[in-house]
Amino acid sequence: MQSGVASERINAYRLALILVLLICAGCNLGISGNGAPPSFEGPPVIKIAAPEPKQTFLAGATVIVQARVENAGPDLARISVLLDDALLGEKLNPNETNAAVLPLTIDWPTSNAGEFQISVLAERSDGSFAREDVSILVIAEDSLASPESADTTETVLGAPDQLEATVSAPDAAAENRVTGTMTQPARIRTGPGAMYDLVGNLDENHEVLIIAINPSREWYRISYADQIEAWVYAEFLRPVADISGLPVETGPPLPAAKGVNLVVAEVQIEPPLVCNQESTVRARIRNVGADESQNVAWVIAEAVLMSDGSSLGDDPPLAYLKTLEAAEEDTVEFPITLTTRVNEEQFIRVVVDSGNHLPETDETDNSRNSASFILQKGDCG
């Protein structure tokens, strides 16, 4: 009898031990499977979705740069966008959420004609980095009618008062077009987004020709009813064939928002920058809103340390901006003398409407950075 009781106790002990081991094994599996942070090895990877290589824009159009940084990781120190190697925009320590992929969007309002290179750079704290470049062409509106452009087959984006100006549309482009059918009634617009003006409506089962797709692949540019063109939300349209060959287009510039919106279009510095010697900062300010800026807005220029983004100096130079009509721009100049952080990389940040004294339709686009530079020692000790 005693041996039977002992045997039962041993079996119960073994069962309890097995349950404990199973529970611990489950705990260990949970930690290793879900708790370990993702691993990021090697440099980041950059993919530019827009603009397309050799894409052509009319001067005055806004180029929307869209890219993604893959294999990002928590030690991503900086993402920079350059225009002909001059700093267009920058974000320090951009990956606060330790994401594997970071999206990037920045607008560049064009002005002068020419060929330009847009570059996106991503750098880790250990110095490893990645860079991708794309070249585009900006042409003046008069060149559309010039004899030299009569035989060109480039598609020009951002033409004012129309969706697109096409010079001698190529036969090859027609091969990439795809027929589509509306899956439900939908509004169509002048550009790829709800902020663009309405063109009209299309009914369910209406057939259209799909000409292009925007970089986020959410909007199609379509043609219907004797070559009338517009944009429609992609979920409302079903292509009947493969769309992988469609050209990618950013669409026309956004219509001017009602109200005032001041942006810093360009920042230039007269080189070289030498410690304790005066230089000149020139900033081109544009009112991209639809209304006149009634008030005079303050504009400041401050030196910023590239390594940590800290501002250098407590009293940045100040300039006043004249009243600007809609779509008008003006250039302001600042004398600036730098005396600190010799031989360190810096840039000049220009901010329009410092202090937000002027109500604007967008309060987030009031600054722009210059190209970075190393402050030369000069006669500083």
Coordinates of C-alpha atoms in Angstrom, one line a residue:
M1 CA 0.0 0.0 0.0
Q2 CA 2.8 2.4 0.9
S3 CA 4.6 1.6 -2.3
G4 CA 1.5 2.4 -4.3
V5 CA 1.2 5.8 -2.6
A6 CA 4.8 6.5 -3.1
S7 CA 4.5 5.7 -6.8
E8 CA 1.5 8.0 -7.2
R9 CA 3.5 10.8 -5.5
I10 CA 6.4 10.3 -7.8
N11 CA 4.2 10.4 -10.9
A12 CA 2.5 13.6 -9.6
Y13 CA 6.0 15.1 -9.1
R14 CA 7.1 14.2 -12.6
L15 CA 3.9 15.6 -14.0
A16 CA 4.4 18.9 -12.2
L17 CA 8.0 19.1 -13.3
I18 CA 7.0 18.6 -16.9
L19 CA 4.4 21.3 -16.6
V20 CA 7.0 23.7 -15.2
L21 CA 9.4 22.9 -18.0
L22 CA 6.8 23.5 -20.6
I23 CA 5.8 26.8 -19.1
C24 CA 9.4 28.0 -19.0
A25 CA 10.0 26.8 -22.5
G26 CA 7.0 28.8 -23.6
C27 CA 8.3 31.9 -21.8
N28 CA 11.7 31.5 -23.5
L29 CA 10.1 31.1 -26.9
G30 CA 8.0 34.2 -26.4
I31 CA 11.1 36.3 -25.5
S32 CA 13.2 35.2 -28.4
G33 CA 10.4 35.3 -31.0
N34 CA 8.9 38.7 -30.2
G35 CA 11.1 40.6 -27.8
A36 CA 14.3 40.7 -29.7
P37 CA 14.8 44.0 -31.6
P38 CA 15.2 43.7 -35.4
S39 CA 18.7 43.6 -36.7
F40 CA 20.1 46.3 -39.0
E41 CA 23.4 45.5 -40.7
G42 CA 25.3 47.4 -43.3
P43 CA 24.4 50.8 -44.7
P44 CA 20.8 51.9 -45.3
V45 CA 19.2 51.5 -48.7
I46 CA 17.6 54.5 -50.6
K47 CA 14.9 54.2 -53.3
I48 CA 13.7 57.3 -55.1
A49 CA 10.1 56.9 -56.4
A50 CA 9.8 60.4 -57.8
P51 CA 10.7 62.2 -59.8
E52 CA 11.6 59.8 -62.6
P53 CA 15.1 60.0 -64.2
K54 CA 15.2 62.6 -67.0
Q55 CA 11.7 63.8 -66.2
T56 CA 10.9 67.3 -67.6
F57 CA 9.1 70.1 -65.8
L58 CA 8.2 73.6 -66.7
A59 CA 9.9 76.4 -64.7
G60 CA 7.6 77.4 -61.9
A61 CA 6.3 73.9 -61.3
T62 CA 6.8 72.2 -58.0
V63 CA 8.8 69.0 -58.1
I64 CA 7.7 66.5 -55.4
V65 CA 10.6 64.4 -54.2
Q66 CA 9.4 61.0 -52.8
A67 CA 11.8 58.4 -51.5
R68 CA 12.1 55.7 -48.9
V69 CA 15.0 54.6 -46.7
E70 CA 15.1 50.9 -46.1
N71 CA 17.2 49.0 -43.6
A72 CA 16.9 52.2 -41.5
G73 CA 17.5 51.2 -37.9
P74 CA 17.7 53.1 -34.6
D75 CA 21.2 54.5 -35.3
L76 CA 20.2 56.5 -38.4
A77 CA 21.8 59.8 -37.8
R78 CA 20.7 61.9 -40.7
I79 CA 18.6 62.0 -43.9
S80 CA 19.5 64.8 -46.3
V81 CA 18.1 65.9 -49.7
L82 CA 20.5 67.8 -52.0
L83 CA 19.9 69.8 -55.1
D84 CA 23.1 69.9 -57.2
D85 CA 24.9 69.0 -53.9
A86 CA 23.4 72.1 -52.1
L87 CA 21.3 71.2 -49.0
L88 CA 17.5 71.3 -49.9
G89 CA 16.3 69.7 -46.6
E90 CA 17.6 67.6 -43.7
K91 CA 16.3 65.6 -40.7
L92 CA 18.6 64.7 -37.8
N93 CA 18.0 61.5 -35.8
P94 CA 15.0 60.8 -37.9
N95 CA 14.2 57.3 -36.7
E96 CA 12.7 57.8 -33.3
T97 CA 10.5 54.7 -33.6
N98 CA 13.3 52.4 -34.8
A99 CA 11.4 51.6 -38.0
A100 CA 12.9 49.4 -40.7
V101 CA 11.6 51.7 -43.5
L102 CA 11.2 55.5 -43.4
P103 CA 9.2 57.4 -46.1
L104 CA 10.4 60.8 -47.3
T105 CA 8.6 63.6 -49.1
I106 CA 9.9 67.1 -49.9
D107 CA 8.8 69.8 -52.4
W108 CA 11.1 71.9 -54.5
P109 CA 9.5 74.9 -56.2
T110 CA 11.4 75.3 -59.5
S111 CA 12.3 78.7 -61.0
N112 CA 15.2 78.6 -63.4
A113 CA 15.5 76.4 -66.4
G114 CA 18.4 73.9 -66.6
E115 CA 19.4 70.3 -65.8
F116 CA 19.4 69.5 -62.0
Q117 CA 20.5 66.6 -59.9
I118 CA 18.4 65.6 -56.8
S119 CA 20.2 63.4 -54.3
V120 CA 18.9 61.6 -51.2
L121 CA 21.5 60.6 -48.5
A122 CA 21.0 58.5 -45.4
E123 CA 23.9 58.2 -42.9
R124 CA 24.4 56.1 -39.8
S125 CA 26.1 57.2 -36.6
D126 CA 29.1 55.0 -37.5
G127 CA 29.7 56.9 -40.7
S128 CA 28.3 54.4 -43.2
F129 CA 25.9 55.9 -45.6
A130 CA 23.9 55.5 -48.8
R131 CA 23.1 57.9 -51.6
E132 CA 20.9 57.8 -54.7
D133 CA 20.7 60.5 -57.4
V134 CA 18.2 61.4 -60.1
S135 CA 18.6 64.0 -62.8
I136 CA 15.7 66.1 -64.1
L137 CA 15.2 68.8 -66.7
V138 CA 13.5 72.2 -66.1
I139 CA 12.6 74.2 -69.2
A140 CA 11.2 77.6 -69.7
E141 CA 7.6 77.9 -71.1
D142 CA 8.8 79.8 -74.2
S143 CA 10.9 76.8 -75.3
L144 CA 7.7 74.8 -76.0
A145 CA 7.2 76.8 -79.1
S146 CA 10.8 77.0 -80.2
P147 CA 11.8 75.2 -83.5
E148 CA 14.4 73.1 -81.6
S149 CA 11.7 71.6 -79.4
A150 CA 9.3 70.7 -82.3
D151 CA 10.5 67.1 -82.6
T152 CA 11.1 66.4 -78.9
T153 CA 9.2 63.6 -77.3
E154 CA 9.6 64.6 -73.7
T155 CA 6.5 65.0 -71.5
V156 CA 6.5 68.3 -69.7
L157 CA 4.9 68.3 -66.2
G158 CA 3.5 71.2 -64.2
A159 CA 2.3 73.4 -67.1
P160 CA 0.2 76.3 -65.8
D161 CA -3.6 76.2 -66.5
Q162 CA -3.5 72.6 -67.8
L163 CA -2.7 69.2 -66.6
E164 CA 0.1 68.6 -69.1
A165 CA 1.8 70.1 -72.1
T166 CA 2.9 67.5 -74.5
V167 CA 5.1 68.2 -77.5
S168 CA 4.7 65.8 -80.3
A169 CA 3.3 62.9 -78.2
P170 CA 5.4 59.8 -78.9
D171 CA 3.9 56.6 -80.4
A172 CA 5.8 54.6 -77.8
A173 CA 3.9 56.1 -75.0
A174 CA 0.6 54.9 -76.4
E175 CA 1.9 51.3 -76.1
N176 CA 2.1 51.7 -72.3
R177 CA -1.5 52.9 -71.9
V178 CA -4.0 50.5 -70.4
T179 CA -7.8 50.4 -70.7
G180 CA -9.8 50.5 -67.4
T181 CA -13.4 50.4 -66.2
M182 CA -14.9 52.4 -63.4
T183 CA -16.0 50.2 -60.5
Q184 CA -18.3 52.8 -59.0
P185 CA -19.3 56.5 -59.6
A186 CA -16.3 58.7 -58.8
R187 CA -15.2 62.3 -59.0
I188 CA -12.2 63.2 -61.2
R189 CA -9.8 66.0 -60.6
T190 CA -7.0 68.1 -62.1
G191 CA -4.3 66.3 -60.1
P192 CA -3.6 63.3 -57.9
G193 CA -5.2 64.3 -54.7
A194 CA -8.4 65.6 -53.0
M195 CA -6.9 69.1 -52.8
Y196 CA -7.0 69.5 -56.6
D197 CA -10.0 71.0 -58.4
L198 CA -12.9 68.9 -59.6
V199 CA -13.2 68.2 -63.3
G200 CA -16.4 66.2 -63.2
N201 CA -17.8 62.7 -62.5
L202 CA -17.6 59.3 -64.2
D203 CA -20.3 56.7 -63.8
E204 CA -19.9 53.0 -62.9
N205 CA -18.7 50.8 -65.9
H206 CA -17.4 53.9 -67.8
E207 CA -14.4 52.9 -69.8
V208 CA -11.3 55.1 -69.8
L209 CA -7.7 55.0 -70.9
I210 CA -5.1 54.9 -68.1
I211 CA -2.1 57.0 -69.1
A212 CA 0.1 57.2 -65.9
I213 CA 0.1 56.5 -62.2
N214 CA 1.4 58.7 -59.3
P215 CA 4.4 57.6 -57.2
S216 CA 2.3 56.4 -54.3
R217 CA 0.3 54.4 -56.8
E218 CA -3.0 55.7 -55.4
W219 CA -4.1 57.8 -58.4
Y220 CA -4.3 57.2 -62.2
R221 CA -4.1 59.9 -64.9
I222 CA -6.8 58.9 -67.4
S223 CA -8.1 60.0 -70.8
Y224 CA -11.8 59.8 -71.8
A225 CA -14.3 61.4 -74.1
D226 CA -12.1 62.6 -77.0
Q227 CA -8.9 62.9 -75.1
I228 CA -10.2 64.9 -72.0
E229 CA -7.6 64.2 -69.3
A230 CA -8.0 64.0 -65.5
W231 CA -6.9 62.1 -62.4
V232 CA -9.1 59.5 -60.6
Y233 CA -8.5 57.6 -57.3
A234 CA -7.1 54.1 -58.2
E235 CA -9.6 52.2 -56.0
F236 CA -12.4 53.3 -58.2
L237 CA -10.9 52.0 -61.4
R238 CA -10.2 48.5 -62.5
P239 CA -7.4 48.1 -65.1
V240 CA -8.1 45.3 -67.7
A241 CA -4.3 44.6 -68.3
D242 CA -0.9 44.8 -66.6
I243 CA -0.1 48.3 -65.3
S244 CA 3.6 47.8 -64.5
G245 CA 4.6 49.6 -67.7
L246 CA 2.7 52.8 -66.9
P247 CA 4.9 55.9 -66.5
V248 CA 5.1 57.4 -63.0
E249 CA 4.1 61.1 -62.8
T250 CA 3.8 63.4 -59.8
G251 CA 1.1 65.5 -61.4
P252 CA 0.8 69.3 -61.8
P253 CA 1.7 71.7 -59.0
L254 CA -0.9 72.1 -56.3
P255 CA -3.3 75.0 -56.7
A256 CA -2.5 78.0 -54.6
A257 CA -4.2 77.8 -51.2
K258 CA -6.6 80.6 -50.2
G259 CA -4.8 82.9 -47.9
V260 CA -1.1 83.7 -47.5
N261 CA 1.7 81.1 -47.4
L262 CA 5.3 82.3 -47.3
V263 CA 8.1 79.8 -48.2
V264 CA 11.9 80.2 -48.4
A265 CA 12.6 79.1 -52.0
E266 CA 16.4 79.4 -51.9
V267 CA 19.3 80.3 -49.6
Q268 CA 22.7 81.3 -50.9
I269 CA 25.9 82.5 -49.1
E270 CA 28.7 84.5 -50.6
P271 CA 31.8 82.2 -50.0
P272 CA 34.1 81.7 -48.4
L273 CA 32.9 81.8 -44.8
V274 CA 35.8 82.9 -42.6
C275 CA 35.7 83.3 -38.8
N276 CA 35.1 86.9 -37.7
Q277 CA 34.7 88.2 -41.3
E278 CA 31.4 89.4 -42.6
S279 CA 29.6 87.4 -45.3
T280 CA 26.2 87.9 -47.0
V281 CA 23.2 85.6 -46.9
R282 CA 20.6 85.9 -49.6
A283 CA 17.2 84.3 -49.2
R284 CA 14.5 84.2 -51.9
I285 CA 11.1 84.3 -50.3
R286 CA 7.9 83.5 -52.2
N287 CA 4.2 83.8 -51.4
V288 CA 2.7 80.6 -52.8
G289 CA -0.7 81.5 -51.4
A290 CA -3.6 83.0 -53.4
D291 CA -3.9 86.2 -51.3
E292 CA -1.6 89.2 -50.7
S293 CA 0.5 89.1 -47.6
Q294 CA -0.8 92.3 -45.9
N295 CA 1.7 92.3 -43.0
V296 CA 5.4 92.6 -43.0
A297 CA 7.0 89.3 -41.9
W298 CA 10.2 88.9 -40.0
V299 CA 13.0 86.9 -41.6
I300 CA 16.0 85.6 -39.6
A301 CA 19.2 83.8 -40.6
E302 CA 20.9 81.6 -38.0
A303 CA 24.0 79.4 -38.1
V304 CA 23.3 75.8 -37.1
L305 CA 25.9 73.1 -36.2
M306 CA 25.6 70.1 -38.5
S307 CA 26.6 67.5 -36.0
D308 CA 23.7 68.0 -33.5
G309 CA 21.4 70.7 -35.1
S310 CA 22.1 73.2 -32.3
S311 CA 21.7 76.9 -33.1
L312 CA 24.9 79.0 -32.8
G313 CA 24.3 82.5 -31.4
D314 CA 21.4 84.0 -29.4
D315 CA 20.9 87.0 -31.6
P316 CA 20.5 86.0 -35.3
P317 CA 20.3 88.8 -37.9
L318 CA 16.8 90.0 -38.7
A319 CA 15.3 91.4 -42.0
Y320 CA 11.9 92.6 -42.9
L321 CA 10.0 91.3 -45.9
K322 CA 8.0 93.6 -48.1
T323 CA 4.3 92.9 -48.8
L324 CA 4.0 90.2 -51.5
E325 CA 1.2 89.6 -53.9
A326 CA 0.1 86.1 -54.7
A327 CA 2.9 84.2 -56.5
E328 CA 5.3 87.1 -56.0
E329 CA 8.7 86.7 -54.5
D330 CA 11.5 88.9 -53.1
T331 CA 15.1 88.5 -52.1
V332 CA 16.3 89.6 -48.7
E333 CA 19.9 90.0 -47.6
F334 CA 21.6 89.5 -44.3
P335 CA 25.2 90.5 -43.2
I336 CA 26.4 87.6 -41.1
T337 CA 29.6 87.2 -39.1
L338 CA 30.4 83.8 -37.6
T339 CA 32.9 83.5 -34.7
T340 CA 32.4 80.0 -33.2
R341 CA 33.0 76.4 -34.1
V342 CA 35.9 76.9 -36.4
N343 CA 36.7 74.0 -38.7
E344 CA 33.3 72.4 -37.9
E345 CA 30.5 71.7 -40.5
Q346 CA 27.6 74.2 -40.3
F347 CA 24.8 75.5 -42.4
I348 CA 22.6 78.6 -42.4
R349 CA 18.9 78.2 -41.7
V350 CA 16.6 81.0 -42.9
V351 CA 13.2 81.3 -41.3
V352 CA 10.4 83.6 -42.7
D353 CA 7.7 84.9 -40.3
S354 CA 9.8 84.0 -37.3
G355 CA 7.4 84.0 -34.3
N356 CA 4.3 83.3 -36.4
H357 CA 3.1 86.9 -36.5
L358 CA 1.4 86.4 -39.9
P359 CA -1.5 83.9 -40.2
E360 CA -0.7 81.4 -43.0
T361 CA -2.4 78.5 -44.6
D362 CA 0.7 76.3 -43.8
E363 CA 2.9 77.1 -40.8
T364 CA 5.2 74.2 -41.4
D365 CA 7.1 75.3 -44.5
N366 CA 8.7 78.6 -43.3
S367 CA 12.4 77.5 -43.3
R368 CA 15.1 76.4 -45.6
N369 CA 18.8 75.5 -45.1
S370 CA 21.8 76.5 -47.1
A371 CA 24.4 74.1 -48.3
S372 CA 26.7 73.0 -45.5
F373 CA 30.2 74.5 -45.1
I374 CA 33.3 74.4 -42.9
L375 CA 34.0 77.7 -41.1
Q376 CA 37.5 78.7 -42.0
K377 CA 39.8 79.8 -39.2
G378 CA 41.0 83.1 -40.6
D379 CA 42.4 85.3 -37.9
C380 CA 40.5 83.7 -35.0
G381 CA 42.6 82.2 -32.3

